[in-house]
CSV table of C-alpha atoms and ligand atoms in Angstrom, one decimal:
chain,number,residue,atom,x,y,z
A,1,UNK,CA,136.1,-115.2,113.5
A,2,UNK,CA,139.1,-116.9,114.7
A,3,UNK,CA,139.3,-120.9,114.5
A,4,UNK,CA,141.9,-122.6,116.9
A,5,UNK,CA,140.8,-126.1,115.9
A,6,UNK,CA,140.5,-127.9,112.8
A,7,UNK,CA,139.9,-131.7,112.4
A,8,UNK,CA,139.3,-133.7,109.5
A,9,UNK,CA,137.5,-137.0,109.8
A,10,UNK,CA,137.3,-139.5,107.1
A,11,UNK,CA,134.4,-141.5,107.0
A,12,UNK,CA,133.0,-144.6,105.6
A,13,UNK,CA,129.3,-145.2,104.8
A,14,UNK,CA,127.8,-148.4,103.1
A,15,UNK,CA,125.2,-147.8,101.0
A,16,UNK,CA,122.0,-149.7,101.1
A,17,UNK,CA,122.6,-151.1,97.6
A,18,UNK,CA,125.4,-151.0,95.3
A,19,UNK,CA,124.8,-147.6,93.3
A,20,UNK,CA,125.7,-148.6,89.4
A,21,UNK,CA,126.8,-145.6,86.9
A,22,UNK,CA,128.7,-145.6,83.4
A,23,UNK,CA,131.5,-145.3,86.2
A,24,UNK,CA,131.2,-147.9,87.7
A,25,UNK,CA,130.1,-149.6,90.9
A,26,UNK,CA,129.7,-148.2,94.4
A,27,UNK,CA,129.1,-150.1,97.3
A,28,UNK,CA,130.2,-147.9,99.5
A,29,UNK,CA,130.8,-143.9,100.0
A,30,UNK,CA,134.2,-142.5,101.7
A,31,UNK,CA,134.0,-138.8,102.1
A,32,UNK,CA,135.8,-136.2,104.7
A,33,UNK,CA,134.1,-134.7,107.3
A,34,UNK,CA,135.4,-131.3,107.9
A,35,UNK,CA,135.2,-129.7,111.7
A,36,UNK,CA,136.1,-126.1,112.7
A,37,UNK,CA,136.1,-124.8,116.3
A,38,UNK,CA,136.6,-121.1,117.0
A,39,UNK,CA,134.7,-119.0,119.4
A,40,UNK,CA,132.6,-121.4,120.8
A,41,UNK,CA,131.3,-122.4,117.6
A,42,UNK,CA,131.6,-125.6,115.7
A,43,UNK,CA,130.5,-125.6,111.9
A,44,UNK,CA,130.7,-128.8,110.0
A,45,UNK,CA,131.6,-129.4,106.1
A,46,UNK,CA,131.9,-132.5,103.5
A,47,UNK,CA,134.2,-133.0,101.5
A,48,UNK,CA,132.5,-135.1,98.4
A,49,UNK,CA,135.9,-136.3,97.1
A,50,UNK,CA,135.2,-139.9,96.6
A,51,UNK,CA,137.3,-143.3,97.5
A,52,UNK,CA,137.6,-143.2,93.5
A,53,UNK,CA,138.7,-140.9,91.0
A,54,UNK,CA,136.1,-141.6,88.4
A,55,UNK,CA,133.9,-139.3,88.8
A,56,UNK,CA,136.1,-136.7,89.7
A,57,UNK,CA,140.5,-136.7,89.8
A,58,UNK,CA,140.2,-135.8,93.7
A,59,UNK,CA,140.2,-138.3,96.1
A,60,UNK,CA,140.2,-139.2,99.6
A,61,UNK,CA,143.5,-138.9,100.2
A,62,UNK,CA,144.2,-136.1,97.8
A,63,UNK,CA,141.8,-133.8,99.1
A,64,UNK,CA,143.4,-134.7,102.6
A,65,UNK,CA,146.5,-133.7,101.7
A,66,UNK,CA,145.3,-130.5,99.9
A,67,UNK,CA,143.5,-129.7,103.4
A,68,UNK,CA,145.8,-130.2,105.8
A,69,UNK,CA,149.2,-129.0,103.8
A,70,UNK,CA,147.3,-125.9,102.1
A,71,UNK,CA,143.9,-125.0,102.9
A,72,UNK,CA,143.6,-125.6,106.6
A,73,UNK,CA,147.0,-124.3,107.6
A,74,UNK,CA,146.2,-120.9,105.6
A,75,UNK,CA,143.1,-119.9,107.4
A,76,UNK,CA,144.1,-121.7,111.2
A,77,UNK,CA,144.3,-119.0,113.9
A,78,UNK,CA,143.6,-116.4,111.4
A,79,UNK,CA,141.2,-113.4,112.4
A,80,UNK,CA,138.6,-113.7,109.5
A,81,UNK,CA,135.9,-111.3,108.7
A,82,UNK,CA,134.0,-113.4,106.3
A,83,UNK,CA,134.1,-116.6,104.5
A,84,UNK,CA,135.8,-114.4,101.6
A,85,UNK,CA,138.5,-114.0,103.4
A,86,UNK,CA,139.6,-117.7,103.4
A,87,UNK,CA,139.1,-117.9,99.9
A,88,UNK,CA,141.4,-114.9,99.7
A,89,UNK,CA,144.2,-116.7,102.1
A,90,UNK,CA,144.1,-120.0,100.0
A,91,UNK,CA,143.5,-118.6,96.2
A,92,UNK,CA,147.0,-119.3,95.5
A,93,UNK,CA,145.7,-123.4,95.5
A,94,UNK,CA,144.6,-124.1,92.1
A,95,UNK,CA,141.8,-126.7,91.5
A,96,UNK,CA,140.7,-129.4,94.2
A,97,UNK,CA,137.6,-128.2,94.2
A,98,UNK,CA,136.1,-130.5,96.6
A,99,UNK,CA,138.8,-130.0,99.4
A,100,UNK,CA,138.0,-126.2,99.0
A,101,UNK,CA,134.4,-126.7,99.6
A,102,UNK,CA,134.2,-129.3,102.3
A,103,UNK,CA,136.3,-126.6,104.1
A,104,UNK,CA,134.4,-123.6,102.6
A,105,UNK,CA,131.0,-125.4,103.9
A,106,UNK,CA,132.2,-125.5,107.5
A,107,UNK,CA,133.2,-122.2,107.4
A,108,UNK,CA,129.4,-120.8,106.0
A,109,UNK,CA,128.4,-122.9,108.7
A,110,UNK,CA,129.8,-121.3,111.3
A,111,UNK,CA,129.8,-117.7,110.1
A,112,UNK,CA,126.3,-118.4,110.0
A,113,UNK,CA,126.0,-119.5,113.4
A,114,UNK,CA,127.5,-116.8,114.6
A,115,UNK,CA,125.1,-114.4,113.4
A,116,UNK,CA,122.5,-116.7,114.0
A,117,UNK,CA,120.7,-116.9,110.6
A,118,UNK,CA,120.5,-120.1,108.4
A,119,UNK,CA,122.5,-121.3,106.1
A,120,UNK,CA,119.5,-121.0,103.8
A,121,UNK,CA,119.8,-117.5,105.0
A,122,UNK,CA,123.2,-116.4,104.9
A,123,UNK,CA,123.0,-117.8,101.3
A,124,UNK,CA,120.4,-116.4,99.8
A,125,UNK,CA,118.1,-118.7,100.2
A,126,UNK,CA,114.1,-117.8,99.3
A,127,UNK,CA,112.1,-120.8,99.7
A,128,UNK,CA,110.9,-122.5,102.5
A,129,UNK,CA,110.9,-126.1,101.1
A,130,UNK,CA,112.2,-127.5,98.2
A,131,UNK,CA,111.7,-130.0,95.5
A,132,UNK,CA,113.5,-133.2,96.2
A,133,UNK,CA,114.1,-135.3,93.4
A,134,UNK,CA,116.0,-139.4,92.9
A,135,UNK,CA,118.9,-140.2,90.8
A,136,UNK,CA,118.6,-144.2,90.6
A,137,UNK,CA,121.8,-146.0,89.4
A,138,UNK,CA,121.8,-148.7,86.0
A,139,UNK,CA,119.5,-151.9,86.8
A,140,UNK,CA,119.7,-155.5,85.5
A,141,UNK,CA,116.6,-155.3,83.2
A,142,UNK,CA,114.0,-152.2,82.0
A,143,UNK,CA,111.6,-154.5,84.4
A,144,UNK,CA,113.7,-153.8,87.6
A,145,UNK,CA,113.8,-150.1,86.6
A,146,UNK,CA,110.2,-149.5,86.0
A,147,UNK,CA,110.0,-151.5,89.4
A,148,UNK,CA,112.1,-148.9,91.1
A,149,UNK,CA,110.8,-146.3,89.4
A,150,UNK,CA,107.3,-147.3,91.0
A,151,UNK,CA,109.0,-147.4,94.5
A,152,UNK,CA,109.9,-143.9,94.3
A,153,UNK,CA,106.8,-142.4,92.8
A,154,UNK,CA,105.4,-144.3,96.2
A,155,UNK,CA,107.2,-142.4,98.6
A,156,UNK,CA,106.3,-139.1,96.9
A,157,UNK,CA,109.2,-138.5,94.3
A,158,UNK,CA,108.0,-136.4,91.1
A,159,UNK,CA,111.1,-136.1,89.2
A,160,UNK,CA,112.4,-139.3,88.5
A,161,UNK,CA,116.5,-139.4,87.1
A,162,UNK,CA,118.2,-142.5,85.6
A,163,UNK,CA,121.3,-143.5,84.9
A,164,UNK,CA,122.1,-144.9,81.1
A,165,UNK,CA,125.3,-146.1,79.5
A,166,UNK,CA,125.7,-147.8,75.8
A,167,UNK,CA,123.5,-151.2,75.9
A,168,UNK,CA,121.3,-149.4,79.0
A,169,UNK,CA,119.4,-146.6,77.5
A,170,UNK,CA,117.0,-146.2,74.7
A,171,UNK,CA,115.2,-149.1,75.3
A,172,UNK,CA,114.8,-148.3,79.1
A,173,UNK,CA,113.7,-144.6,78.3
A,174,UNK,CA,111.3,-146.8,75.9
A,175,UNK,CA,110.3,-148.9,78.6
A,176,UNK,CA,109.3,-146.0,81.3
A,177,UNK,CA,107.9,-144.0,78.9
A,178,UNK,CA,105.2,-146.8,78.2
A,179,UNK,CA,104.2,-146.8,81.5
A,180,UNK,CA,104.8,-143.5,82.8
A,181,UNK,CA,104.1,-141.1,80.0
A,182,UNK,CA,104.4,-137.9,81.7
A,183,UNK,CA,106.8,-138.6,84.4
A,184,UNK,CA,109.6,-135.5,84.8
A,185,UNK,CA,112.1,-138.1,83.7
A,186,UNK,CA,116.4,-137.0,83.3
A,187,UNK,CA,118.9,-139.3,81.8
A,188,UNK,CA,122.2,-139.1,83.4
A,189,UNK,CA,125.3,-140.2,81.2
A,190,UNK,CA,128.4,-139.8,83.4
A,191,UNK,CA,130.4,-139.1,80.2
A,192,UNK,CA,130.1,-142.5,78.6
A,193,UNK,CA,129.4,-141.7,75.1
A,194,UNK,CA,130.8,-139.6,72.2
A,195,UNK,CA,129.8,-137.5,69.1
A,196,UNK,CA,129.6,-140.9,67.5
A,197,UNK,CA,126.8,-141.6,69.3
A,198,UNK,CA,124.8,-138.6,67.9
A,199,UNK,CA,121.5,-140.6,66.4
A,200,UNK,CA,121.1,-142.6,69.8
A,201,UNK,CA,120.2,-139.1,71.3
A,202,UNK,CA,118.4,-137.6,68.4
A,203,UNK,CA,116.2,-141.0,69.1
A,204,UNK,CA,116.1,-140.5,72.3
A,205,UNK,CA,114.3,-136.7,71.6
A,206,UNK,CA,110.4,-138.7,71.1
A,207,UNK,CA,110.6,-139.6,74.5
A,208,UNK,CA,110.4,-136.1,75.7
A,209,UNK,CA,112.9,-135.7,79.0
A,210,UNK,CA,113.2,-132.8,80.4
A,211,UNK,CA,117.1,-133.5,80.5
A,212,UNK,CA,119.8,-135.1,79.1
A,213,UNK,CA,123.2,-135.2,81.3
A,214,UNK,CA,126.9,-135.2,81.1
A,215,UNK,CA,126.5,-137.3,77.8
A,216,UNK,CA,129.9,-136.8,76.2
A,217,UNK,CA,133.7,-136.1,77.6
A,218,UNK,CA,134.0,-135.5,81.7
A,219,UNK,CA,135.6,-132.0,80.9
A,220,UNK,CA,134.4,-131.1,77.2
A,221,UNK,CA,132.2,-128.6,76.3
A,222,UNK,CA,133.1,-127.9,72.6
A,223,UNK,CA,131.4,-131.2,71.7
A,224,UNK,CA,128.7,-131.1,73.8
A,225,UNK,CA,128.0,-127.8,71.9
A,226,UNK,CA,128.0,-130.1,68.6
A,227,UNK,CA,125.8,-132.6,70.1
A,228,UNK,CA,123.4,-129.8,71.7
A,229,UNK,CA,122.3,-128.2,68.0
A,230,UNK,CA,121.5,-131.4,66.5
A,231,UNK,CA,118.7,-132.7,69.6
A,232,UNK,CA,115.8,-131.4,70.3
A,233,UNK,CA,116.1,-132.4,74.6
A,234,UNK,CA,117.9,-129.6,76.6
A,235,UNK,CA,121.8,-131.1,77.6
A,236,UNK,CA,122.6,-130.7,81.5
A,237,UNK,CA,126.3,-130.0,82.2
A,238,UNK,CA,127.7,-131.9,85.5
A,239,UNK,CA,131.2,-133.0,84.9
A,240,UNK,CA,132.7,-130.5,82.8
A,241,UNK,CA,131.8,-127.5,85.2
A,242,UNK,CA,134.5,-126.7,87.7
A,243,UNK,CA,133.8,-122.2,88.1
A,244,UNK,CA,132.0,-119.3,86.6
A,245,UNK,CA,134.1,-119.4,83.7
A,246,UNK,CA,133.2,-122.8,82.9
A,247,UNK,CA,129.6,-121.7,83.1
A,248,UNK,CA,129.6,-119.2,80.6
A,249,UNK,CA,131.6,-120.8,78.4
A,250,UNK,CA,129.2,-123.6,78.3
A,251,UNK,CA,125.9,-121.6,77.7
A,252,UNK,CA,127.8,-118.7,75.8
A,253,UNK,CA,129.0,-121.8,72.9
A,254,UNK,CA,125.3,-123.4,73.3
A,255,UNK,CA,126.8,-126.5,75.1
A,256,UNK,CA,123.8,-126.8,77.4
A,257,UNK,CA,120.6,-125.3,78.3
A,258,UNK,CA,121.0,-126.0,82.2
A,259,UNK,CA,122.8,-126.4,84.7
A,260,UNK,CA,123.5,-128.8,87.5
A,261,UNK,CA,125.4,-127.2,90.4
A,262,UNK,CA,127.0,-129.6,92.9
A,263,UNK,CA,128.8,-127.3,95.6
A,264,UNK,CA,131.4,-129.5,95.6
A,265,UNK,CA,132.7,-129.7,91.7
A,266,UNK,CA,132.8,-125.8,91.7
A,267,UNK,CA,134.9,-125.4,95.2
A,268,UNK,CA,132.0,-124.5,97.4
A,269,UNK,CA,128.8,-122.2,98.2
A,270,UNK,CA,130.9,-118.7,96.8
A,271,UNK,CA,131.3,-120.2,93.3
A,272,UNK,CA,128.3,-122.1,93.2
A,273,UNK,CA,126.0,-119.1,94.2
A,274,UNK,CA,128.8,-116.7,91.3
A,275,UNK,CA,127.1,-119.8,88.9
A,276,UNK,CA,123.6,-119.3,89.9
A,277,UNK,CA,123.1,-115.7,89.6
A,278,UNK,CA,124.8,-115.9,86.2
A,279,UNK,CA,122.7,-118.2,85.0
A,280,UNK,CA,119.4,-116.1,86.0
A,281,UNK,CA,120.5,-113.3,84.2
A,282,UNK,CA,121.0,-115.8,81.1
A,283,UNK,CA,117.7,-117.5,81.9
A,284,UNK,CA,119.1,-120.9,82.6
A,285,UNK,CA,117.4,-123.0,85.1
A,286,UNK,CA,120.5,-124.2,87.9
A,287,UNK,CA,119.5,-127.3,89.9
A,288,UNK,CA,121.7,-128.7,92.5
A,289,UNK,CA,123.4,-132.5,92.1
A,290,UNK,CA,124.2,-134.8,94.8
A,291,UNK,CA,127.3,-136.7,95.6
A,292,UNK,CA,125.7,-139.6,97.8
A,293,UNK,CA,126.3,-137.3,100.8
A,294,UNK,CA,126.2,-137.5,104.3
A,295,UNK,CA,123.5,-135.8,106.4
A,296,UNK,CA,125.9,-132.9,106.5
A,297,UNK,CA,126.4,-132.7,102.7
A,298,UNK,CA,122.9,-133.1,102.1
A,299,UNK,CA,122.2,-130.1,104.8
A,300,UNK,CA,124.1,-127.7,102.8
A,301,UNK,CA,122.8,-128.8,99.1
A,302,UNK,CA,119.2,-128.3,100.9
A,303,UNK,CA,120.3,-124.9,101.8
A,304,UNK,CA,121.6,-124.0,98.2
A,305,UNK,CA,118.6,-125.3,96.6
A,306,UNK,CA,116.7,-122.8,98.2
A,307,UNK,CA,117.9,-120.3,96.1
A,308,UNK,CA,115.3,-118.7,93.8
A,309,UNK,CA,117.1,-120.0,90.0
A,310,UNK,CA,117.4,-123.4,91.5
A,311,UNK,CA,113.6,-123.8,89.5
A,312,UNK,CA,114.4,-128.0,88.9
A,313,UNK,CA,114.3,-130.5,91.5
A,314,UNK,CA,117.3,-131.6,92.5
A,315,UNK,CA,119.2,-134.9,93.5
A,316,UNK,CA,118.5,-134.2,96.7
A,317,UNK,CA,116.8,-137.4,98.5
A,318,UNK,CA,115.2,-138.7,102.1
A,319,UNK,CA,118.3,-139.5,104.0
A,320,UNK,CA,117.3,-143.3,104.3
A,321,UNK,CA,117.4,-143.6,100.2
A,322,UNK,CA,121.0,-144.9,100.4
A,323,UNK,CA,122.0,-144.7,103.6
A,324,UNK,CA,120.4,-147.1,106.9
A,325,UNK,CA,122.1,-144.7,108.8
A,326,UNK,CA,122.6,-140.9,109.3
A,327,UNK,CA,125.0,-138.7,111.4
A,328,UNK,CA,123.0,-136.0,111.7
A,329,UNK,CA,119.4,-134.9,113.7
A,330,UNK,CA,116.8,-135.1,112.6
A,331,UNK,CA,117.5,-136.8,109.0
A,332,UNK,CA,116.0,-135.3,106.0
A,333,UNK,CA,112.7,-136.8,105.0
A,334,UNK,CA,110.9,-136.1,101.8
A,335,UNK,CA,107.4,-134.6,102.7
A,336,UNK,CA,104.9,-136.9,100.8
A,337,UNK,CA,104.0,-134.2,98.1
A,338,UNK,CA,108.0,-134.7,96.8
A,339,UNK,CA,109.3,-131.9,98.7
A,340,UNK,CA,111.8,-131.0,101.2
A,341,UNK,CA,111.7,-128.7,104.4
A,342,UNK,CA,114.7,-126.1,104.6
A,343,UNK,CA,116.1,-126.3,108.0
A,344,UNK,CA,115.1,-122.9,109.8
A,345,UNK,CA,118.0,-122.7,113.4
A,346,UNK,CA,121.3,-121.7,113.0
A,347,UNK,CA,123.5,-122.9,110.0
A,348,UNK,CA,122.9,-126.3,108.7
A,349,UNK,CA,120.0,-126.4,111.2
A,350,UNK,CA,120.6,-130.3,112.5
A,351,UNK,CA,122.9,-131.6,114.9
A,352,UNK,CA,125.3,-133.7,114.3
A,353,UNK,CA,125.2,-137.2,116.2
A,354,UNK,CA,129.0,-137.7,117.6
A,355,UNK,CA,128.5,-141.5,118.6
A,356,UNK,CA,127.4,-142.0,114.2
A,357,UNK,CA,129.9,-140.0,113.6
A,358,UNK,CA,132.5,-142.1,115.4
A,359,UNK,CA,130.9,-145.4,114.0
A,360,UNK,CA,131.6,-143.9,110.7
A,361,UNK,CA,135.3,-142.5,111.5
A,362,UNK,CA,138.1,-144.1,109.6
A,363,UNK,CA,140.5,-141.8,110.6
A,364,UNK,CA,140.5,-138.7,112.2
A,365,UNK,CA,143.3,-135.7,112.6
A,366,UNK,CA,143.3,-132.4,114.5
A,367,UNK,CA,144.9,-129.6,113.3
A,368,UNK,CA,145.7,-127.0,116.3
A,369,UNK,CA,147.0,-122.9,116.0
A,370,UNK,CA,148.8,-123.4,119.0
A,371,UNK,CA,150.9,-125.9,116.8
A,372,UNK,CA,152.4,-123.0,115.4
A,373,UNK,CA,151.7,-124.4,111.6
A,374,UNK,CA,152.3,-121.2,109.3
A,375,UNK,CA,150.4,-120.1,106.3
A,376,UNK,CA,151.0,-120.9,102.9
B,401,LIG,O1,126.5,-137.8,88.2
B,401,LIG,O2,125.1,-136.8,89.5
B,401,LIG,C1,126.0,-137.7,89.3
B,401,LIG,C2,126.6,-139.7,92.5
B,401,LIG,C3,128.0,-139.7,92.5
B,401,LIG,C4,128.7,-139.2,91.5
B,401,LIG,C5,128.0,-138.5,90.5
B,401,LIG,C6,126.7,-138.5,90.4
B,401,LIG,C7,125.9,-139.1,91.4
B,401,LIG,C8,124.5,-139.1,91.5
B,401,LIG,C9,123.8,-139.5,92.8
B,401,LIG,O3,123.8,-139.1,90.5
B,401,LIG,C10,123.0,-138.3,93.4
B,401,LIG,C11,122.7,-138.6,94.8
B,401,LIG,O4,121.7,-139.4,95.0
B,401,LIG,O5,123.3,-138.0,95.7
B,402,LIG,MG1,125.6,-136.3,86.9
């Protein structure tokens, strides 16, 4: 395929309530929409690159530059066989993962359009629906959380993840547990403690989660191989794990026993699926992370899930769990049993409102062969 027309569009989107981490606090979510046009095909990407670079280094406007000075002018007007073959015209970029993929993502999209299979499909993708799961941020008491908590369970979540930092965590864990003693219950860290901290997680190993997260440094996995042999509770890498190589180093040194893929902290659907047939030959269950995304975002980490070694729920929710509003048709809706329907028409498989989309448009930029812009 041959794409003429590239835009990037970055939007805005307030979430329904400020969304508190070990990082910090989010009111709001700016990502970048990525459009391309070739053929008489339009795929759609996101870019999860935040407003912030806590989470990740990337940011708005680094993975704008990175697209629009690198990745975009490499592949624009190009005659490409395959996705592949962009990754091959831009490998010489290094890092940035999540300017690769919200490109990479628009291109799946529209390859599979073109051959008019789903994304599930042109993936990999085995099941039909998939297990949806919620990731709620810090709250002001273990009260308000078990509140929450009940909320959820309501609307049919069955895998229930939470959010600790020092002075938010055992006795919260302590506090669920009492009341929901066999709830599939994951901690999530966001890096915000250190080997120092070793007997707050051996404590935490009576309480029986089915995961710990990202517990220690954002890019170690030497100490989280430390930490692992010492607790009982299987460690989840998120953070530290940018590629394959990441991957194996992490279960090859005993750093984790799963792992959570986000398409966007490994570059894109190419890497991420590299990550998940590695870990099936390795027997290490993969499940797939969210970034707060967009309907479009969320479209494509419905499609990955789908793939058979993605055997854990994800953080994949019901567009309305942080968002009033959605760009894209229908929303994605948990079913009441906790799971979620894979789109079945061509690539992402829902339609993109333009009108949202503009509501949502901070700025926009088109990026056009007949320019003449050169590859890198
Ligand atoms: O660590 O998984 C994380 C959101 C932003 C950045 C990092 C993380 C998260 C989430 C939210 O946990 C998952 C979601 O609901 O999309
Ligand atoms: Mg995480």
């Amino acid at each position: 395929m041959r794409f003429d027309r590239i835009e990037l569009i970055h939007i805005k989107m307030i979430l329904r309530a400020p969304f508190v981490t070990s990082m910090g606090v989010e009111s709001d979510e700016e990502h970048i929409i990525v459009r391309v046009d070739g053929e008489g095909v339009t795929g759609w990407g996101e870019s999860v690159a935040e407003g912030t670079p806590f989470y990740s280094y990337e940011t708005v406007p680094t993975a704008w530059h990175i697209l629009s000075d690198f990745l975009i002018p490499s592949v624009l007007g190009k005659d490409l066989k395959s996705v592949a073959d962009a990754l091959e015209l831009y490998s010489k970029v290094r890092g940035h993962m999540m300017a690769k993929a919200g490109l990479e993502a628009a291109l799946w999209d529209a390859f599979a359009k073109s051959q008019n299979l789903s994304l599930s499909g042109i993936l990999g993708g085995v099941r039909k629906k998939i297990d949806a799961g919620v990731s709620i941020g810090i709250q002001e008491s273990a009260e308000v959380m078990i509140r929450k908590v009940e909320g959820y369970l309501k609307e049919g979540y069955r895998r229930i993840k939470i959010k600790i930092a020092p002075g938010n965590d055992f006795h919260v864990v302590e506090a669920l547990r009492k009341v929901y003693p066999d709830l599939q219950l994951w901690v999530d860290a966001n890096s915000a403690y250190t080997l120092k901290d070793t007997d707050l997680f051996k404590k935490l190993d009576i309480f029986g989660l089915e995961l710990i997260e990202q517990p220690l440094g954002y890019n170690d996995i030497y100490e989280h191989s430390k930490l692992q042999k010492q607790i009982k509770t299987a460690l989840c890498l998120d953070e530290s794990v940018h590629s394959l190589a990441d991957t194996c180093a992490g279960i090859e040194l005993g750093s984790c026993r799963i792992i959570n893929i986000k398409p966007g902290r490994v570059g894109g659907f190419t890497e991420a699926k590299l990550i998940h047939d590695y870990c099936a030959s390795k027997d290490v269950p993969v499940w797939c992370g969210g970034m707060l995304e967009s309907g479009i975002g969320r479209a494509g980490n419905v499609a990955l899930a789908s793939l058979p070694n993605f055997t854990l729920p994800g953080d994949i929710s019901s567009s309305n769990r942080h968002y009033l509003e959605e760009i894209v048709e229908p929303a994605f809706l948990i079913n009441s049993d906790g799971t979620m329907n894979v789109p079945v028409g061509p690539g992402i498989g829902v339609e993109v409102n333009l009108s949202q989309l503009k509501k949502m448009t901070v700025r926009s930029e088109v990026f056009s062969a007949s320019q003449g812009i050169s590859g890198i």
